[in-house]
XYZ file of C-alpha atoms in Angstrom:
433
model
C 0.000 0.000 0.000
C 1.435 3.384 -1.018
C 1.967 5.994 1.653
C -0.692 8.701 1.889
C 0.503 12.112 0.651
C -0.652 15.406 2.122
C -3.779 16.736 0.404
C -1.998 19.691 -1.189
C 1.381 18.122 -1.875
C 4.446 17.854 0.320
C 4.321 19.084 3.892
C 6.165 22.409 4.124
C 9.573 22.352 5.734
C 9.821 23.631 9.297
C 11.265 27.141 9.580
C 15.002 27.298 10.117
C 14.552 28.914 13.548
C 12.406 25.934 14.641
C 14.840 23.355 13.265
C 17.681 25.052 15.132
C 15.818 25.233 18.436
C 18.215 23.967 21.156
C 17.562 20.547 22.631
C 19.760 21.113 25.702
C 20.177 24.103 27.966
C 23.908 24.272 27.232
C 23.020 24.963 23.579
C 21.181 28.185 24.445
C 23.317 31.189 23.447
C 23.662 34.576 25.065
C 22.092 33.792 28.464
C 25.013 32.356 30.389
C 24.319 34.771 33.256
C 21.188 32.684 33.958
C 22.171 29.208 32.785
C 25.763 28.781 33.970
C 26.253 26.288 36.854
C 26.652 29.142 39.358
C 23.796 31.203 37.870
C 20.170 31.214 39.116
C 18.702 28.676 36.689
C 21.870 26.608 36.689
C 21.647 26.190 40.468
C 17.943 25.317 40.319
C 18.602 22.583 37.763
C 21.529 21.146 39.717
C 19.428 21.012 42.885
C 16.325 19.748 41.019
C 14.306 22.493 42.727
C 12.778 24.591 39.991
C 10.951 27.690 41.272
C 8.315 29.757 39.509
C 9.848 32.584 37.522
C 9.165 35.383 35.066
C 11.489 35.503 32.052
C 11.729 39.138 31.002
C 13.513 40.016 27.791
C 13.169 41.247 24.199
C 11.832 39.026 21.390
C 13.973 36.246 19.964
C 16.324 35.659 22.902
C 15.150 32.182 23.932
C 12.382 32.600 26.524
C 10.144 29.847 25.135
C 13.069 27.528 24.470
C 14.427 27.928 28.005
C 10.998 27.190 29.500
C 10.631 24.030 27.429
C 14.118 22.818 28.349
C 13.551 23.577 32.036
C 10.510 21.312 31.970
C 12.592 18.560 30.395
C 15.455 19.021 32.869
C 13.041 18.919 35.814
C 11.053 15.946 34.435
C 7.912 18.099 34.385
C 4.982 17.997 31.988
C 5.177 21.045 29.732
C 1.905 22.961 29.357
C 2.255 26.021 27.080
C -0.450 28.681 26.834
C -0.481 32.118 25.250
C -2.064 35.020 27.064
C -3.038 36.389 23.675
C -5.328 33.451 22.842
C -6.175 31.861 26.214
C -8.632 32.750 28.945
C -9.534 31.593 32.453
C -11.430 28.565 31.085
C -8.274 27.340 29.342
C -6.278 27.833 32.511
C -8.786 25.819 34.545
C -8.272 22.862 32.220
C -4.520 23.123 32.738
C -4.905 23.347 36.516
C -7.221 20.303 36.572
C -4.773 18.252 34.499
C -1.900 19.393 36.713
C -3.720 18.235 39.853
C -4.364 14.846 38.271
C -0.677 14.466 37.404
C 0.297 15.475 40.908
C -1.635 12.526 42.376
C 0.706 10.171 40.487
C 3.861 12.120 41.323
C 4.162 14.068 38.069
C 4.786 17.815 38.229
C 3.674 20.411 35.686
C 5.487 23.414 34.264
C 2.950 25.939 33.003
C 4.535 28.262 30.462
C 2.567 31.448 29.818
C 3.779 33.430 26.828
C 3.090 37.192 26.897
C 1.912 36.851 30.497
C 1.636 40.624 30.812
C -1.423 40.498 28.524
C -3.454 38.763 31.232
C -5.480 41.210 33.312
C -5.206 41.425 37.096
C -8.006 38.947 37.778
C -6.511 36.412 35.366
C -3.119 36.818 36.989
C -4.683 36.195 40.392
C -5.993 32.827 39.176
C -2.422 31.470 39.198
C -1.770 32.262 42.839
C -3.275 29.258 44.712
C -1.779 26.742 42.266
C 1.666 28.334 42.471
C 1.478 28.489 46.268
C 0.521 24.835 46.777
C 2.972 23.558 44.165
C 0.373 22.253 41.706
C 2.223 24.094 38.947
C 5.619 25.649 38.438
C 4.820 28.864 36.613
C 7.229 30.201 34.012
C 5.925 33.416 32.469
C 7.495 35.192 29.512
C 7.155 38.902 28.879
C 8.745 41.608 26.791
C 7.420 44.294 29.140
C 8.715 45.428 32.518
C 7.056 43.075 35.063
C 6.966 45.779 37.719
C 4.582 47.748 35.501
C 2.526 44.902 34.047
C 2.241 42.164 36.708
C 0.477 42.502 40.020
C 2.416 42.500 43.265
C 0.948 39.227 44.562
C 2.198 37.329 41.523
C 5.596 39.029 41.582
C 6.046 38.113 45.251
C 5.654 34.420 44.365
C 8.000 34.401 41.394
C 11.573 35.288 40.635
C 12.121 37.781 37.806
C 14.970 36.698 35.534
C 16.207 39.171 32.938
C 17.254 37.800 29.543
C 19.673 39.879 27.508
C 19.386 40.787 23.846
C 21.771 38.555 21.916
C 25.182 40.078 21.349
C 27.339 39.741 18.242
C 29.054 36.585 19.509
C 25.747 34.815 20.200
C 24.279 35.842 16.844
C 27.422 34.716 15.013
C 27.100 31.342 16.706
C 23.509 31.031 15.461
C 24.567 31.863 11.901
C 27.312 29.245 12.011
C 24.829 26.641 13.277
C 22.410 27.529 10.485
C 25.103 27.092 7.839
C 26.189 23.777 9.346
C 22.628 22.428 9.589
C 21.734 23.360 6.009
C 25.216 22.760 4.586
C 24.770 26.070 2.829
C 27.157 28.943 3.547
C 25.561 32.363 3.328
C 26.744 34.446 0.326
C 28.205 37.129 2.581
C 31.618 38.506 3.305
C 31.936 41.913 4.954
C 28.130 42.158 4.904
C 27.946 39.370 7.495
C 28.387 41.913 10.291
C 25.707 44.086 8.683
C 23.275 41.145 8.742
C 23.981 40.647 12.450
C 23.424 44.341 13.116
C 20.114 44.216 11.237
C 18.891 41.493 13.611
C 19.060 43.988 16.509
C 19.696 41.251 19.096
C 16.820 39.011 17.934
C 18.008 35.456 17.156
C 14.742 34.361 15.555
C 14.748 37.355 13.225
C 18.380 36.654 12.294
C 17.587 33.060 11.343
C 14.571 34.173 9.325
C 16.809 36.549 7.367
C 19.393 33.798 6.896
C 16.661 31.539 5.523
C 15.678 34.220 3.025
C 19.279 34.527 1.844
C 19.653 30.774 1.465
C 16.547 30.755 -0.737
C 18.130 33.145 -3.258
C 19.288 31.667 -6.579
C 22.852 30.396 -6.255
C 24.798 32.635 -8.655
C 28.089 32.341 -6.809
C 28.082 36.096 -6.170
C 28.997 37.444 -2.744
C 26.596 40.094 -1.454
C 27.960 43.390 -0.218
C 26.101 45.560 2.271
C 24.098 47.373 -0.410
C 23.022 44.116 -2.067
C 22.129 42.655 1.334
C 19.898 45.653 2.078
C 18.235 45.164 -1.308
C 17.265 41.583 -0.502
C 16.553 41.947 3.224
C 14.316 44.539 4.818
C 15.825 45.822 8.062
C 13.538 45.486 11.056
C 12.235 48.568 12.800
C 14.065 49.225 16.075
C 12.304 47.980 19.202
C 10.558 50.945 20.745
C 7.171 51.088 22.407
C 6.100 54.675 22.886
C 3.755 53.721 25.719
C 5.902 51.236 27.618
C 9.345 50.792 29.123
C 11.317 51.515 25.952
C 9.847 55.009 25.976
C 10.959 55.681 29.553
C 14.359 54.050 29.131
C 15.324 56.146 26.118
C 14.094 59.479 27.441
C 16.019 58.705 30.635
C 19.128 57.969 28.561
C 18.721 61.250 26.647
C 18.144 63.240 29.821
C 21.130 61.780 31.658
C 23.432 62.136 28.630
C 22.633 65.865 28.481
C 23.048 66.152 32.252
C 26.428 64.426 31.878
C 27.465 66.989 29.217
C 27.862 64.355 26.497
C 26.386 65.831 23.276
C 27.326 62.794 21.168
C 25.504 60.297 23.389
C 22.580 62.715 23.654
C 22.299 62.947 19.843
C 22.417 59.147 19.609
C 19.521 58.681 22.028
C 17.569 61.451 20.332
C 18.011 59.671 16.984
C 16.967 56.364 18.540
C 13.763 57.902 19.849
C 12.856 59.662 16.617
C 13.663 56.572 14.521
C 11.398 54.564 16.815
C 8.478 56.884 16.089
C 8.516 59.068 19.200
C 6.553 62.309 18.947
C 9.176 65.083 18.544
C 6.964 67.425 20.546
C 7.280 65.098 23.540
C 11.064 65.467 23.271
C 10.735 69.241 22.893
C 8.695 69.466 26.103
C 11.288 67.394 27.944
C 14.051 69.720 26.731
C 12.241 72.725 28.244
C 11.908 70.834 31.504
C 15.601 69.892 31.409
C 16.642 73.510 30.769
C 14.791 74.632 33.899
C 15.705 71.738 36.170
C 19.298 70.916 35.262
C 20.700 74.186 33.897
C 18.637 76.953 35.439
C 20.369 80.290 35.884
C 23.832 78.864 35.168
C 22.814 79.611 31.541
C 19.668 81.782 31.374
C 19.548 81.338 27.587
C 19.072 77.573 27.826
C 15.319 77.669 28.320
C 15.025 80.120 25.420
C 16.922 77.692 23.187
C 14.596 74.858 24.220
C 11.474 76.966 23.645
C 12.803 78.091 20.272
C 13.323 74.458 19.208
C 9.748 73.655 20.222
C 8.473 76.657 18.239
C 10.554 75.827 15.137
C 9.368 72.235 15.114
C 5.728 73.306 15.375
C 6.266 75.606 12.369
C 8.284 73.227 10.171
C 7.317 69.733 11.299
C 9.373 66.657 10.363
C 11.994 66.147 9.198
C 13.242 69.750 8.952
C 12.070 70.744 12.411
C 13.913 67.835 14.014
C 17.182 69.648 13.343
C 16.074 72.428 15.698
C 15.466 69.832 18.406
C 18.903 68.334 17.761
C 20.454 71.810 18.023
C 18.747 72.372 21.351
C 19.961 68.958 22.589
C 23.566 69.909 21.772
C 23.167 73.348 23.379
C 21.741 71.892 26.583
C 24.328 69.111 26.736
C 27.180 71.617 26.437
C 25.708 74.229 28.791
C 26.894 74.572 32.405
C 24.708 72.655 34.827
C 23.078 73.733 38.079
C 20.094 72.596 40.120
C 20.517 75.390 42.657
C 17.161 76.984 41.814
C 15.445 73.578 41.861
C 16.863 72.799 45.304
C 16.188 76.285 46.590
C 12.559 76.171 45.496
C 12.056 72.805 47.207
C 13.631 74.162 50.403
C 11.357 77.202 50.273
C 8.336 74.910 49.864
C 9.312 72.999 52.989
C 9.775 76.231 54.934
C 6.436 77.588 53.731
C 4.640 74.459 54.906
C 6.471 74.574 58.232
C 5.781 78.237 59.030
C 2.125 78.274 58.052
C 0.399 81.666 57.644
C 2.979 84.161 58.913
C 2.246 87.677 57.689
C 4.761 89.620 55.604
C 6.543 92.367 57.550
C 4.479 95.572 57.635
C 7.097 97.706 55.886
C 6.682 95.825 52.576
C 2.858 95.906 52.590
C 1.035 98.388 50.379
C -1.220 100.879 52.159
C -3.965 101.982 49.772
C -6.225 103.195 52.642
C -5.680 105.612 55.552
C -6.491 102.875 58.071
C -3.738 100.684 56.678
C -1.287 103.565 56.880
C -2.341 104.264 60.459
C -1.601 100.687 61.541
C 1.877 100.751 59.979
C 1.505 99.284 56.507
C 4.383 100.505 54.351
C 6.073 102.398 57.174
C 9.850 102.845 56.778
C 9.841 100.996 53.440
C 13.134 101.570 51.612
C 13.040 101.832 47.828
C 16.186 99.960 46.821
C 16.850 101.710 43.471
C 17.112 105.038 45.345
C 19.757 103.786 47.792
C 23.448 104.479 47.287
C 24.323 100.878 46.382
C 20.927 100.007 44.887
C 20.513 97.701 47.881
C 18.763 98.523 51.149
C 19.521 95.354 53.091
C 15.990 95.318 54.525
C 14.491 92.141 55.959
C 11.767 90.680 53.726
C 11.036 87.528 55.752
C 7.970 87.362 58.047
C 8.220 88.861 61.505
C 9.294 86.219 63.987
C 11.070 84.106 61.382
C 14.839 84.028 61.158
C 16.421 84.636 57.793
C 17.045 81.371 55.862
C 19.079 80.606 52.753
C 17.425 78.496 50.049
C 19.169 79.479 46.834
C 22.855 78.543 46.874
C 24.292 79.217 43.407
C 27.152 77.191 42.008
C 30.339 78.484 40.406
C 29.088 77.271 37.008
C 28.384 79.660 34.150
C 26.403 82.792 34.917
C 25.808 81.619 38.489
C 29.432 82.470 39.256
C 28.518 86.154 38.823
C 25.417 85.687 40.961
C 27.548 84.130 43.697
C 29.758 87.220 43.854
C 26.741 89.564 43.807
C 25.015 87.689 46.663
C 28.243 87.697 48.669
C 28.534 91.469 48.199
C 24.924 91.999 49.277
C 25.414 89.761 52.315
C 28.339 91.955 53.373
C 26.274 95.118 52.965
C 23.328 93.577 54.864
C 25.530 92.561 57.791
C 27.171 96.015 57.894
C 23.824 97.844 57.960
C 22.405 95.517 60.600
C 25.413 96.307 62.805
C 25.045 100.026 62.111
């Protein structure tokens, strides 16, 4: 009897990434910080005491593979579900099956892909089964667990961070692909460009390699331009509403604060290439100019506001140059948070002192009654004094003078420091006199 053929011809070959999926944990690349004998997962495997965990990392770094191999290493039944397609009813079936296995001494590893997509109530459904050991939960997420998972679930799991694959790990995957298929990629110098295009994603790299291996074999070696012609580069990973957004704006902010215009321009480009709204960046630049530069360069906030205005008039891409110019200006400006600190100190003092009245001599007296009770009496008009400075006390009666603003020696604040020192000398002299 002849074998039965598939209805529509031969069964399609499995994708290269699936055929290259590791069968042992020591074949997983790029995650040695978790899988080495002295690393968290390595110790769990050696002790045969696998704990529930959340695998947090970007796409294509081995989260699903590691979960599957952990189940094998721990002699556990592997139950995979996807939070995208599964609900509480599906989970109940898994929990029931896990309890049945437990009665015969068989444990269950429940792998939940995209676990952050479950809502709070769905996440809570795991808790009793994790606590009593019915399941070992391994969740996978590309989003920051502290934002997306509830505290009760986080307290019962260990968060393990997977790294994006570096050049060495990606090169290893390419070599394995060529060995498995016995087909060397038609690349020379462009090999490093292919690795860069993968952006740390092993699955995406193998998909690109599979596309190259499917090209007609002409014997020609592809350069970088030819590679770009055949392979579409992936968009950089950047979620404007999630952690990538906060990570990159933090990197831009701290690069400017650290007076590194080159790093600041890099992070600005990363954000704009990822689709960030340039007006969001412009608003952050105005905030930075006030918080981190302040009076050490009074023109900084004007530069930031001008960039905002130019972008609103020109739009992209021309207006982005104005934002880049402001980034460079702010990164190279002197830095001071003296005003920021002084304002916070004044807030604390205001809350502490309550409703103390201003001293009478600085109160206006628009009525005769107010004049009669001392409003405005002995007020000194500073511009008419010899030094343009009266040295009067402007704090409330009964409150000692306090210092909130302490300028630095950076930029324009150096001049302010000398001016305040001069005024302090005059104030002390007139108080003695």
